[in-house]
Amino acid sequence: MTDTAAASRKSGTSGAQAGVEARRADVRNRWLLASPALTVIFFAALGPLLIMLVYSFLQKGSYGGVVWSFSLDGWFNVFLKRDIFDDTLGFADGHLSIFWRSLKLSFGTTVLALLIGFPTAYYIATRPANLRPVFLFLITIPFWTNLLIRTFAIMEVIRNEGVVNTLLMSLGVISSPIQMLYTDFAIMLGMVYVYLPLMVLPLYASMERLDFRLVEAGYDLYATRLGVLRRIIVPMVKPGIIAGSILVFVPSLGAYVTPRVLGGGKNMMLGNLIELQFGQGRNWPLGAALSITLLVVVMVALLFYVRNASKSGVKSHG
Amino acid sequence: MADAPAKPFSIRRQTGFGFIALCCFVLLYTPILILVFYSFNAGTSIAIWEGFSWRWYEAAWQNERVVDASITSLKVAISAAFLATVCATLAALATTRTAPYRGITAIYAAINQPLMVPEIVTAVALLIFFAMIKVYTGYQGLAYLIIAHTAFCIPFAYLPIRARLENMDLSLEQAAADLYASPWQTFRHVTLPLMAPGILAGAMLAFVISLDDVVITEFVKSGGQDTLPTYMLGQLRRIITPEINAISTVFLGISVAVVTVFFLLNRKGGSSS
């Protein structure tokens, strides 16, 4: 900042040598300025991840915690289990089914959010320019309100004594409440509800710049509305579709609160399986290994996102 | 009415999209509105309306655990927002208005790291790390929560501050330097006032994000350190009365107010530059 100003003046008066030195001092100052943030993040976010990696290779303690000796059991137990009676190996079906459910529900959530979010984003993007910020604000507000409260709101609506069941029963449509809470459906509904803004916002960002001359050209060539949508609009906003899908898929996969509140104890997802290892399961190395597995999957998805973002960025410049 | 004349052909229109958009907004807001509505219920049900009353707000106000949890929430959120904003302001000064230097990408990546890792993973990693520290030091206080919150609030505070700085050119600061202001005076009287809206916006986002956190708090807190969200999470397993709705409504009111002010601040900042 101000040092740069001083640096640039100095470099103007006393030659290249001083300029290089001033630049070096400036960079040093910048590292110094960044150091408090870096220290906090290293201490309370990045560093603990490294410790967790170490923990995944240790032996579990009988009452939680770890014993400091090398062991691959944590990683081994992610997918396999040893039968306690005859010592044979088998797949850890419990874990696999939770992995599978997490993938399935996250995928379903992403598709549903896309089906609702795409038309919504398109609708907002085609409103007059002075109305768009209002619509966007309405989309953003729920995103900044407490996730637990929003999950809780869904729970109140769909529980057996909730508004939906009470209403249907008083209308005589059903005679006994439909069990919606504590099902996979409830988890998916909750996740769609909670993460929908993450789908709409990037979709809107790519639709806002949509070139409607191309749409017009399509209609001139006798394309139907559906044809224009499928062959012109969707390909043009593909980066937004990919971005929104990843932004919904990633937090869904790591969801903890929503499945805990709406899925009850039985319908666990990966996040709940991880928690279990640090609670009743008392298997910290397994919990650490599961966390790192989740982290790797998420990182791969995000890497894809970053590559997609930079590619579409290059395209818009060229 | 049945034979309304066809609307003029619009190339922007897609059949049914308006309807789905309407459904989307209804879906987003109905559950919240129902939640707010039943917080005023005179009865104990959260689905059968028995008349208007403030009783659940009074009940929450007189519930010692709710009050304690609120105080903890505020303590943590204010400290974390303050620390995160200071860190983020310095980091934004370090990473804007400069030619790329070695390591700047690493600084970006580090600052945004808390955004990329799933919360549950960070939570569990902190549980492990802080358990070690607790064993060595015996300290059980709020500092663990505050530092954990500070870390994940930094990227949220950083974004608006950085955006603000990138819109400021160096001419005013150069003018100050030409008029023999010391670097500190230039910062204090020129840079800082210009940055202020960004800093305020960052602090507010950090505050809301810290106030809302459930997962990391749930894993890091020691006994008796419930924040309002973790208290509510604990209550969900019991019989639910509109008291929870009342707490939620107040909570929602605070979040919406802060976010609205944030948007207004941002819009002003955007239009003036």
Coordinates of C-alpha atoms in Angstrom, one line a residue:
Chain A
M1 CA 0.0 0.0 0.0
T2 CA 1.8 3.2 1.2
D3 CA 5.1 1.3 1.0
T4 CA 4.4 0.7 -2.7
A5 CA 4.0 4.4 -3.2
A6 CA 7.2 5.2 -1.4
A7 CA 8.9 2.3 -3.3
S8 CA 7.8 3.6 -6.7
R9 CA 9.1 7.1 -5.9
K10 CA 12.4 5.8 -4.7
S11 CA 12.9 3.7 -7.7
G12 CA 12.3 6.7 -9.8
T13 CA 15.0 8.7 -8.2
S14 CA 17.8 6.4 -7.2
G15 CA 18.1 3.8 -10.0
A16 CA 17.3 0.2 -10.6
Q17 CA 19.4 -1.2 -7.7
A18 CA 17.3 0.7 -5.1
G19 CA 14.2 -0.3 -7.0
V20 CA 14.9 -4.0 -6.6
E21 CA 15.7 -3.5 -2.9
A22 CA 12.5 -1.5 -2.4
R23 CA 10.5 -4.2 -4.2
R24 CA 12.1 -6.8 -1.9
A25 CA 11.2 -4.8 1.2
D26 CA 7.7 -4.4 -0.1
V27 CA 7.2 -8.2 -0.6
R28 CA 8.6 -8.8 2.9
N29 CA 6.1 -6.3 4.3
R30 CA 3.3 -8.0 2.5
W31 CA 4.2 -11.4 4.0
L32 CA 4.4 -9.7 7.4
L33 CA 0.9 -8.3 6.8
A34 CA -0.5 -11.7 5.8
S35 CA 1.1 -13.5 8.7
P36 CA -1.6 -13.1 11.3
A37 CA -4.2 -14.6 9.0
L38 CA -1.9 -17.3 7.9
T39 CA -1.0 -18.1 11.5
V40 CA -4.6 -18.4 12.6
I41 CA -5.5 -20.6 9.6
F42 CA -2.5 -22.8 10.0
F43 CA -3.2 -23.2 13.7
A44 CA -7.0 -23.8 13.5
A45 CA -7.6 -25.2 10.1
L46 CA -4.7 -26.4 8.1
G47 CA -2.4 -27.8 10.8
P48 CA -5.1 -29.9 12.5
L49 CA -5.7 -31.6 9.1
L50 CA -2.1 -32.7 9.0
I51 CA -2.4 -34.0 12.6
M52 CA -5.5 -35.9 11.5
L53 CA -3.6 -37.5 8.7
V54 CA -1.1 -38.8 11.2
Y55 CA -3.9 -40.0 13.5
S56 CA -5.3 -42.1 10.6
F57 CA -2.2 -44.2 10.7
L58 CA -2.2 -44.9 14.5
Q59 CA -3.8 -47.6 16.6
K60 CA -7.1 -46.8 18.3
G61 CA -7.3 -46.4 22.0
S62 CA -9.9 -48.5 23.8
Y63 CA -11.7 -45.4 25.3
G64 CA -11.3 -43.1 22.3
G65 CA -8.1 -41.3 21.4
V66 CA -5.2 -43.2 20.0
V67 CA -2.2 -45.3 21.0
W68 CA 1.0 -43.9 19.4
S69 CA 2.1 -46.9 17.3
F70 CA 1.8 -47.3 13.6
S71 CA -1.1 -49.1 12.3
L72 CA -3.1 -49.4 9.0
D73 CA -6.2 -50.5 10.8
G74 CA -7.9 -47.1 10.4
W75 CA -7.6 -47.2 6.6
F76 CA -8.2 -50.9 6.5
N77 CA -11.5 -50.4 8.3
V78 CA -12.8 -47.9 5.8
F79 CA -13.8 -50.6 3.4
L80 CA -13.1 -53.9 5.1
K81 CA -13.9 -55.5 8.3
R82 CA -12.5 -58.5 10.2
D83 CA -15.1 -60.9 11.6
I84 CA -14.8 -60.9 15.4
F85 CA -15.6 -64.6 15.6
D86 CA -13.7 -66.4 12.9
D87 CA -11.2 -63.7 11.9
T88 CA -12.2 -63.8 8.2
L89 CA -12.2 -60.7 6.0
G90 CA -15.3 -59.1 4.5
F91 CA -16.4 -55.9 3.1
A92 CA -17.6 -53.4 5.7
D93 CA -21.1 -53.3 4.2
G94 CA -22.3 -50.8 6.8
H95 CA -19.8 -48.3 5.6
L96 CA -20.2 -49.1 2.0
S97 CA -24.0 -48.6 2.2
I98 CA -23.4 -45.2 3.9
F99 CA -20.9 -44.2 1.2
W100 CA -23.5 -45.2 -1.4
R101 CA -26.3 -43.4 0.3
S102 CA -24.2 -40.2 0.6
L103 CA -23.4 -40.3 -3.1
K104 CA -26.9 -41.2 -4.1
L105 CA -28.5 -38.5 -2.0
S106 CA -26.0 -35.8 -2.9
F107 CA -26.5 -36.7 -6.6
G108 CA -30.3 -36.6 -6.2
T109 CA -30.0 -33.3 -4.4
T110 CA -27.9 -31.8 -7.2
V111 CA -30.3 -33.0 -9.9
L112 CA -33.4 -31.7 -8.1
A113 CA -31.7 -28.4 -7.3
L114 CA -30.7 -28.0 -10.9
L115 CA -34.3 -28.8 -12.1
I116 CA -35.6 -26.1 -9.8
G117 CA -32.7 -23.7 -10.0
F118 CA -32.2 -23.6 -13.7
P119 CA -35.7 -22.2 -14.6
T120 CA -35.5 -19.9 -11.5
A121 CA -32.1 -18.4 -12.5
Y122 CA -33.3 -18.0 -16.1
Y123 CA -36.5 -16.3 -15.0
I124 CA -34.5 -13.9 -12.8
A125 CA -32.0 -13.2 -15.6
T126 CA -34.8 -12.3 -18.0
R127 CA -36.4 -9.8 -15.7
P128 CA -35.9 -6.0 -16.2
A129 CA -32.4 -4.9 -14.9
N130 CA -33.9 -3.0 -12.0
L131 CA -35.8 -5.9 -10.7
R132 CA -33.0 -8.5 -10.8
P133 CA -31.2 -7.3 -7.6
V134 CA -34.5 -7.7 -5.7
F135 CA -34.9 -11.3 -6.8
L136 CA -31.3 -12.1 -6.1
F137 CA -31.6 -10.6 -2.7
L138 CA -34.6 -12.9 -2.1
I139 CA -32.5 -15.9 -3.1
T140 CA -29.5 -14.8 -1.0
I141 CA -31.4 -14.0 2.3
P142 CA -32.1 -17.7 3.1
F143 CA -28.5 -18.6 2.3
W144 CA -27.2 -16.2 5.1
T145 CA -29.7 -17.4 7.7
N146 CA -28.9 -20.2 10.0
L147 CA -28.7 -23.6 8.4
L148 CA -29.9 -25.3 11.5
I149 CA -33.0 -23.1 11.7
R150 CA -33.8 -23.7 8.0
T151 CA -33.4 -27.5 8.5
F152 CA -35.6 -27.2 11.6
A153 CA -38.2 -25.3 9.6
I154 CA -38.4 -28.2 7.1
M155 CA -38.6 -30.7 10.0
E156 CA -41.6 -28.8 11.5
V157 CA -43.4 -28.9 8.2
I158 CA -43.0 -32.6 7.4
R159 CA -43.1 -34.2 10.8
N160 CA -46.1 -36.5 11.7
E161 CA -47.7 -33.8 13.8
G162 CA -46.5 -31.1 11.3
V163 CA -48.4 -28.7 9.1
V164 CA -48.5 -30.9 6.0
N165 CA -49.9 -34.0 7.8
T166 CA -52.3 -32.0 10.0
L167 CA -53.6 -30.2 6.9
L168 CA -54.0 -33.4 4.8
M169 CA -55.7 -35.2 7.7
S170 CA -58.2 -32.4 8.5
L171 CA -59.1 -32.3 4.8
G172 CA -59.7 -36.0 4.9
V173 CA -57.1 -36.9 2.2
I174 CA -55.3 -39.3 4.5
S175 CA -56.5 -41.0 7.7
S176 CA -53.1 -41.5 9.4
P177 CA -50.0 -39.3 9.0
I178 CA -47.5 -40.1 6.2
Q179 CA -44.1 -40.8 7.7
M180 CA -41.9 -38.3 5.9
L181 CA -39.5 -37.3 8.6
Y182 CA -36.5 -39.7 9.3
T183 CA -36.5 -40.9 5.7
D184 CA -34.0 -40.5 2.8
F185 CA -36.7 -38.3 1.2
A186 CA -36.6 -35.9 4.1
I187 CA -32.8 -35.6 3.9
M188 CA -32.9 -34.9 0.2
L189 CA -35.7 -32.4 0.6
G190 CA -33.8 -30.7 3.4
M191 CA -30.5 -30.5 1.4
V192 CA -32.3 -29.2 -1.7
Y193 CA -33.9 -26.5 0.5
V194 CA -30.7 -25.6 2.2
Y195 CA -28.4 -25.6 -0.8
L196 CA -30.7 -24.3 -3.5
P197 CA -29.2 -20.7 -3.4
L198 CA -25.8 -22.2 -4.2
M199 CA -27.3 -23.5 -7.5
V200 CA -29.2 -20.4 -8.5
L201 CA -26.4 -17.9 -8.0
P202 CA -23.7 -19.3 -10.4
L203 CA -26.4 -20.2 -12.9
Y204 CA -27.7 -16.7 -12.8
A205 CA -24.2 -15.3 -13.2
S206 CA -23.7 -17.2 -16.5
M207 CA -27.2 -16.5 -17.7
E208 CA -26.9 -12.8 -17.1
R209 CA -24.4 -12.5 -19.9
L210 CA -26.4 -14.7 -22.3
D211 CA -26.4 -13.4 -25.8
F212 CA -30.0 -13.4 -26.9
R213 CA -29.1 -12.7 -30.5
L214 CA -28.2 -16.3 -30.8
V215 CA -31.6 -17.3 -29.4
E216 CA -33.2 -15.0 -31.9
A217 CA -31.2 -16.6 -34.7
G218 CA -32.4 -20.0 -33.5
Y219 CA -36.0 -18.9 -33.7
D220 CA -35.4 -17.4 -37.2
L221 CA -34.3 -20.9 -38.2
Y222 CA -37.6 -22.4 -37.0
A223 CA -36.3 -23.9 -33.8
T224 CA -38.9 -24.7 -31.2
R225 CA -38.7 -23.2 -27.7
L226 CA -37.5 -26.6 -26.4
G227 CA -35.0 -26.8 -29.3
V228 CA -33.6 -23.3 -28.4
L229 CA -33.4 -24.3 -24.7
R230 CA -31.7 -27.6 -25.4
R231 CA -29.3 -26.6 -28.2
I232 CA -28.6 -22.9 -27.6
I233 CA -29.2 -21.9 -24.0
V234 CA -28.0 -25.0 -22.1
P235 CA -24.7 -25.2 -24.0
M236 CA -24.0 -21.5 -23.5
V237 CA -24.6 -21.6 -19.7
K238 CA -22.8 -25.0 -19.2
P239 CA -20.1 -23.4 -17.0
G240 CA -22.8 -22.2 -14.7
I241 CA -24.5 -25.6 -14.6
I242 CA -21.2 -27.3 -13.7
A243 CA -20.3 -24.6 -11.1
G244 CA -23.8 -24.8 -9.5
S245 CA -23.8 -28.6 -9.5
I246 CA -20.4 -28.8 -7.8
L247 CA -21.3 -26.1 -5.3
V248 CA -24.4 -28.1 -4.3
F249 CA -22.8 -31.6 -4.5
V250 CA -19.8 -30.8 -2.4
P251 CA -21.6 -29.6 0.8
S252 CA -24.3 -32.3 0.3
L253 CA -21.6 -35.0 0.4
G254 CA -20.2 -33.6 3.7
A255 CA -23.6 -32.7 5.2
Y256 CA -23.9 -33.4 8.9
V257 CA -26.6 -31.3 10.4
T258 CA -29.3 -32.0 7.8
P259 CA -29.1 -35.8 7.9
R260 CA -28.8 -35.7 11.7
V261 CA -31.9 -33.7 12.1
L262 CA -34.0 -35.0 9.3
G263 CA -32.6 -38.5 8.9
G264 CA -32.8 -39.5 12.5
G265 CA -30.3 -42.1 13.8
K266 CA -30.7 -44.7 11.1
N267 CA -30.4 -42.8 7.9
M268 CA -26.8 -41.8 8.3
M269 CA -24.6 -40.0 5.8
L270 CA -20.8 -39.8 5.7
G271 CA -20.7 -36.9 8.1
N272 CA -22.6 -38.8 10.7
L273 CA -20.5 -41.9 10.2
I274 CA -17.4 -39.8 10.9
E275 CA -19.0 -38.3 14.0
L276 CA -19.9 -41.8 15.2
Q277 CA -16.3 -42.8 15.2
F278 CA -15.4 -40.0 17.6
G279 CA -18.4 -40.7 19.8
Q280 CA -19.8 -44.2 20.5
G281 CA -17.6 -45.9 17.9
R282 CA -14.4 -44.8 19.8
N283 CA -12.4 -45.4 16.7
W284 CA -10.5 -42.2 16.0
P285 CA -8.1 -43.6 13.4
L286 CA -11.1 -44.9 11.4
G287 CA -12.8 -41.5 11.8
A288 CA -9.7 -39.7 10.6
A289 CA -9.3 -42.0 7.6
L290 CA -13.0 -41.5 6.7
S291 CA -12.6 -37.7 7.0
I292 CA -9.6 -37.8 4.7
T293 CA -11.4 -39.9 2.2
L294 CA -14.2 -37.4 2.2
L295 CA -11.7 -34.5 1.9
V296 CA -10.0 -36.2 -1.1
V297 CA -13.4 -36.7 -2.9
V298 CA -14.3 -33.1 -2.3
M299 CA -10.9 -31.8 -3.4
V300 CA -11.2 -33.7 -6.7
A301 CA -14.6 -32.2 -7.3
L302 CA -13.3 -28.7 -6.5
L303 CA -10.3 -29.1 -8.7
F304 CA -12.7 -29.9 -11.5
Y305 CA -14.6 -26.7 -10.6
V306 CA -11.5 -24.5 -10.6
R307 CA -10.4 -25.9 -14.0
N308 CA -13.9 -25.4 -15.4
A309 CA -14.0 -21.8 -14.0
S310 CA -10.6 -20.9 -15.4
K311 CA -11.4 -22.5 -18.8
S312 CA -14.6 -20.5 -19.1
G313 CA -12.8 -17.4 -17.9
V314 CA -10.3 -17.8 -20.8
K315 CA -13.1 -18.3 -23.2
S316 CA -14.8 -15.0 -22.2
H317 CA -11.6 -13.1 -22.8
G318 CA -10.9 -14.5 -26.2
Chain B
M1 CA -61.2 -15.5 -20.2
A2 CA -60.5 -18.9 -21.6
D3 CA -59.6 -17.5 -24.9
A4 CA -57.2 -14.9 -23.8
P5 CA -55.2 -13.6 -26.8
A6 CA -51.8 -15.2 -27.1
K7 CA -49.1 -13.1 -25.6
P8 CA -46.8 -11.4 -28.1
F9 CA -43.9 -13.8 -28.9
S10 CA -40.9 -13.1 -26.7
I11 CA -37.6 -14.8 -27.5
R12 CA -36.7 -14.7 -23.8
R13 CA -39.7 -16.6 -22.6
Q14 CA -39.6 -20.3 -21.8
T15 CA -42.8 -22.1 -21.0
G16 CA -43.3 -22.9 -17.4
F17 CA -40.1 -21.2 -16.1
G18 CA -42.0 -18.5 -14.4
F19 CA -44.1 -21.0 -12.6
I20 CA -41.1 -23.0 -11.4
A21 CA -39.4 -19.8 -10.3
L22 CA -42.6 -18.9 -8.3
C23 CA -42.5 -22.4 -6.7
C24 CA -38.8 -21.9 -5.9
F25 CA -39.5 -18.7 -3.9
V26 CA -42.5 -20.3 -2.2
L27 CA -40.4 -23.3 -1.3
L28 CA -37.6 -21.1 0.1
Y29 CA -39.9 -18.9 2.2
T30 CA -42.9 -21.0 3.3
P31 CA -41.2 -23.2 5.9
I32 CA -39.5 -20.1 7.4
L33 CA -42.8 -18.2 7.5
I34 CA -44.6 -21.2 9.1
L35 CA -41.8 -21.4 11.7
V36 CA -42.2 -17.7 12.5
F37 CA -46.0 -17.9 12.5
Y38 CA -46.1 -20.7 15.1
S39 CA -43.7 -19.0 17.4
F40 CA -46.7 -16.8 18.3
N41 CA -48.9 -19.8 19.0
A42 CA -50.7 -19.6 22.4
G43 CA -50.9 -23.5 22.5
T44 CA -48.0 -25.9 22.9
S45 CA -48.3 -27.3 19.3
I46 CA -46.3 -26.3 16.3
A47 CA -49.0 -27.2 13.9
I48 CA -52.4 -26.4 15.5
W49 CA -53.0 -22.7 15.9
E50 CA -54.6 -21.7 19.2
G51 CA -54.4 -17.9 19.1
F52 CA -51.8 -15.2 19.4
S53 CA -49.5 -15.0 22.4
W54 CA -46.0 -13.9 23.4
R55 CA -45.7 -16.7 25.9
W56 CA -42.9 -18.6 24.1
Y57 CA -40.8 -15.5 23.8
E58 CA -41.2 -14.9 27.5
A59 CA -40.4 -18.6 28.2
A60 CA -37.2 -18.4 26.2
W61 CA -36.3 -15.1 27.9
Q62 CA -36.7 -16.7 31.3
N63 CA -34.9 -19.9 30.3
E64 CA -31.5 -19.7 31.9
R65 CA -29.9 -22.1 29.5
V66 CA -31.1 -20.1 26.5
V67 CA -29.8 -16.9 28.0
D68 CA -26.4 -18.5 28.8
A69 CA -26.2 -20.0 25.3
S70 CA -27.0 -16.6 23.8
I71 CA -24.3 -14.9 25.9
T72 CA -21.7 -17.5 24.8
S73 CA -22.8 -17.1 21.2
L74 CA -22.3 -13.4 21.3
K75 CA -19.0 -13.6 23.2
V76 CA -17.6 -16.0 20.6
A77 CA -19.1 -14.2 17.5
I78 CA -17.9 -10.7 18.6
S79 CA -14.4 -11.9 19.5
A80 CA -14.1 -14.0 16.3
A81 CA -15.5 -11.3 14.1
F82 CA -13.1 -8.8 15.5
L83 CA -10.0 -11.0 15.2
A84 CA -11.0 -12.3 11.8
T85 CA -11.6 -8.8 10.5
V86 CA -8.2 -7.6 11.7
C87 CA -6.4 -10.6 10.2
A88 CA -8.4 -10.2 6.9
T89 CA -7.8 -6.5 6.6
L90 CA -4.0 -7.0 6.9
A91 CA -4.2 -9.9 4.5
A92 CA -6.2 -7.9 2.0
L93 CA -3.6 -5.1 2.2
A94 CA -0.9 -7.8 1.6
T95 CA -2.6 -9.3 -1.5
T96 CA -4.1 -6.4 -3.4
R97 CA -2.8 -3.6 -5.6
T98 CA 0.6 -5.2 -6.4
A99 CA 2.3 -7.0 -9.1
P100 CA 2.2 -10.8 -8.5
Y101 CA 5.0 -11.8 -6.1
R102 CA 6.3 -15.2 -5.2
G103 CA 3.9 -17.0 -2.8
I104 CA 0.9 -14.7 -3.4
T105 CA -1.1 -17.7 -4.8
A106 CA -0.2 -19.7 -1.7
I107 CA -1.5 -16.9 0.5
Y108 CA -4.8 -16.9 -1.5
A109 CA -5.1 -20.6 -1.2
A110 CA -4.4 -20.6 2.5
I111 CA -6.9 -17.9 3.2
N112 CA -9.6 -19.6 1.3
Q113 CA -8.8 -23.1 2.6
P114 CA -11.5 -23.1 5.3
L115 CA -14.1 -22.6 2.6
M116 CA -13.0 -25.6 0.6
V117 CA -12.7 -28.3 3.3
P118 CA -16.1 -29.8 4.5
E119 CA -17.0 -28.4 7.9
I120 CA -17.3 -31.9 9.4
V121 CA -13.7 -32.6 8.4
T122 CA -12.4 -29.4 10.0
A123 CA -14.5 -30.1 13.0
V124 CA -13.1 -33.5 13.6
A125 CA -9.5 -32.3 12.9
L126 CA -10.0 -29.6 15.5
L127 CA -11.4 -32.0 18.0
I128 CA -8.3 -34.1 17.7
F129 CA -5.9 -31.2 17.9
F130 CA -7.6 -29.4 20.7
A131 CA -8.0 -32.6 22.7
M132 CA -4.2 -32.9 22.6
I133 CA -3.8 -29.3 23.8
K134 CA -6.3 -29.8 26.5
V135 CA -4.4 -32.7 27.8
Y136 CA -1.1 -30.8 27.9
T137 CA -2.4 -27.5 29.2
G138 CA -5.5 -28.3 31.1
Y139 CA -7.1 -25.2 29.7
Q140 CA -10.8 -25.6 28.9
G141 CA -11.9 -22.0 28.1
L142 CA -13.7 -20.3 25.3
A143 CA -10.4 -19.5 23.5
Y144 CA -10.7 -22.8 21.5
L145 CA -14.1 -21.8 20.1
I146 CA -12.9 -18.3 19.4
I147 CA -9.8 -19.3 17.5
A148 CA -11.7 -22.0 15.5
H149 CA -14.4 -19.5 14.6
T150 CA -11.7 -16.9 13.7
A151 CA -10.1 -19.3 11.2
F152 CA -13.3 -20.0 9.2
C153 CA -14.5 -16.4 9.4
I154 CA -11.3 -15.0 7.9
P155 CA -12.2 -15.9 4.2
F156 CA -15.7 -14.3 4.7
A157 CA -14.3 -11.1 6.1
Y158 CA -11.5 -11.1 3.5
L159 CA -13.7 -11.1 0.4
P160 CA -15.5 -7.7 0.8
I161 CA -12.4 -6.0 2.1
R162 CA -10.4 -7.2 -0.8
A163 CA -13.1 -6.2 -3.3
R164 CA -13.1 -2.7 -1.8
L165 CA -9.3 -2.4 -1.9
E166 CA -9.2 -3.5 -5.5
N167 CA -11.5 -0.7 -6.5
M168 CA -9.3 1.9 -4.9
D169 CA -6.4 3.2 -6.9
L170 CA -3.2 4.4 -5.3
S171 CA -3.4 8.1 -6.4
L172 CA -4.7 9.5 -3.1
E173 CA -2.1 7.6 -1.1
Q174 CA 0.6 8.8 -3.5
A175 CA -0.6 12.4 -3.1
A176 CA -0.4 12.0 0.7
A177 CA 3.1 10.6 0.4
D178 CA 4.1 13.5 -1.8
L179 CA 2.8 15.9 0.9
Y180 CA 5.3 14.3 3.3
A181 CA 2.8 12.2 5.2
S182 CA 4.5 9.3 6.9
P183 CA 3.4 5.8 5.8
W184 CA 1.5 5.4 9.1
Q185 CA -0.2 8.8 8.6
T186 CA -1.2 7.9 5.1
F187 CA -2.6 4.6 6.2
R188 CA -4.4 6.1 9.2
H189 CA -5.9 9.2 7.4
V190 CA -6.3 8.0 3.8
T191 CA -6.3 4.3 3.3
L192 CA -8.2 3.2 6.4
P193 CA -11.2 5.7 5.9
L194 CA -11.4 4.6 2.3
M195 CA -11.4 1.0 3.2
A196 CA -13.9 1.4 6.1
P197 CA -17.1 0.3 4.3
G198 CA -15.4 -2.9 3.1
I199 CA -14.1 -3.6 6.6
L200 CA -17.5 -3.0 8.1
A201 CA -19.1 -5.3 5.6
G202 CA -16.4 -8.0 6.2
A203 CA -16.9 -7.7 10.0
M204 CA -20.7 -8.2 9.6
L205 CA -20.4 -11.2 7.4
A206 CA -17.9 -12.7 9.8
F207 CA -20.3 -12.0 12.7
V208 CA -23.2 -13.7 11.0
I209 CA -21.1 -16.7 9.9
S210 CA -19.8 -17.2 13.4
L211 CA -23.2 -16.8 15.0
D212 CA -24.7 -19.5 12.6
D213 CA -22.0 -22.1 13.0
V214 CA -23.2 -25.5 14.4
V215 CA -20.9 -28.2 13.3
I216 CA -17.5 -26.9 14.3
T217 CA -18.8 -25.5 17.6
E218 CA -20.5 -28.9 18.4
F219 CA -17.1 -30.7 18.1
V220 CA -14.9 -28.0 19.7
K221 CA -16.9 -26.9 22.7
S222 CA -16.1 -28.1 26.2
G223 CA -18.9 -28.9 28.7
G224 CA -21.2 -25.9 29.5
Q225 CA -20.1 -24.0 26.4
D226 CA -23.3 -24.4 24.4
T227 CA -23.9 -21.7 21.8
L228 CA -27.4 -21.0 20.8
P229 CA -27.3 -23.2 17.7
T230 CA -25.7 -26.2 19.6
Y231 CA -28.3 -25.7 22.4
M232 CA -31.0 -25.9 19.8
L233 CA -29.5 -28.9 18.1
G234 CA -29.6 -30.6 21.5
Q235 CA -33.2 -29.7 22.1
L236 CA -34.4 -31.2 18.8
R237 CA -34.3 -34.7 20.2
R238 CA -36.9 -33.8 22.9
I239 CA -40.5 -32.8 22.6
I240 CA -40.6 -29.6 20.6
T241 CA -42.6 -26.6 21.8
P242 CA -42.9 -23.2 20.0
E243 CA -40.2 -22.0 22.4
I244 CA -37.6 -23.2 19.8
N245 CA -39.6 -21.3 17.1
A246 CA -39.4 -18.2 19.2
I247 CA -35.6 -18.5 19.6
S248 CA -35.3 -19.2 15.9
T249 CA -37.4 -16.2 15.0
V250 CA -35.2 -13.8 17.0
F251 CA -32.1 -15.4 15.5
L252 CA -33.5 -15.1 12.0
G253 CA -34.4 -11.4 12.7
I254 CA -30.8 -10.7 13.7
S255 CA -29.3 -12.5 10.6
V256 CA -31.7 -10.8 8.2
A257 CA -31.0 -7.4 9.7
V258 CA -27.3 -7.8 9.5
V259 CA -27.3 -9.2 6.0
T260 CA -29.6 -6.4 4.8
V261 CA -27.3 -3.7 6.1
F262 CA -24.4 -5.6 4.5
F263 CA -26.2 -5.5 1.1
L264 CA -27.0 -1.8 1.4
L265 CA -23.4 -1.1 2.4
N266 CA -22.1 -3.0 -0.5
R267 CA -24.4 -1.4 -3.0
K268 CA -23.3 2.1 -1.9
G269 CA -19.7 1.1 -2.0
G270 CA -20.2 -0.3 -5.5
S271 CA -22.0 2.8 -6.9
S272 CA -19.6 5.3 -5.4
S273 CA -16.5 3.8 -7.1

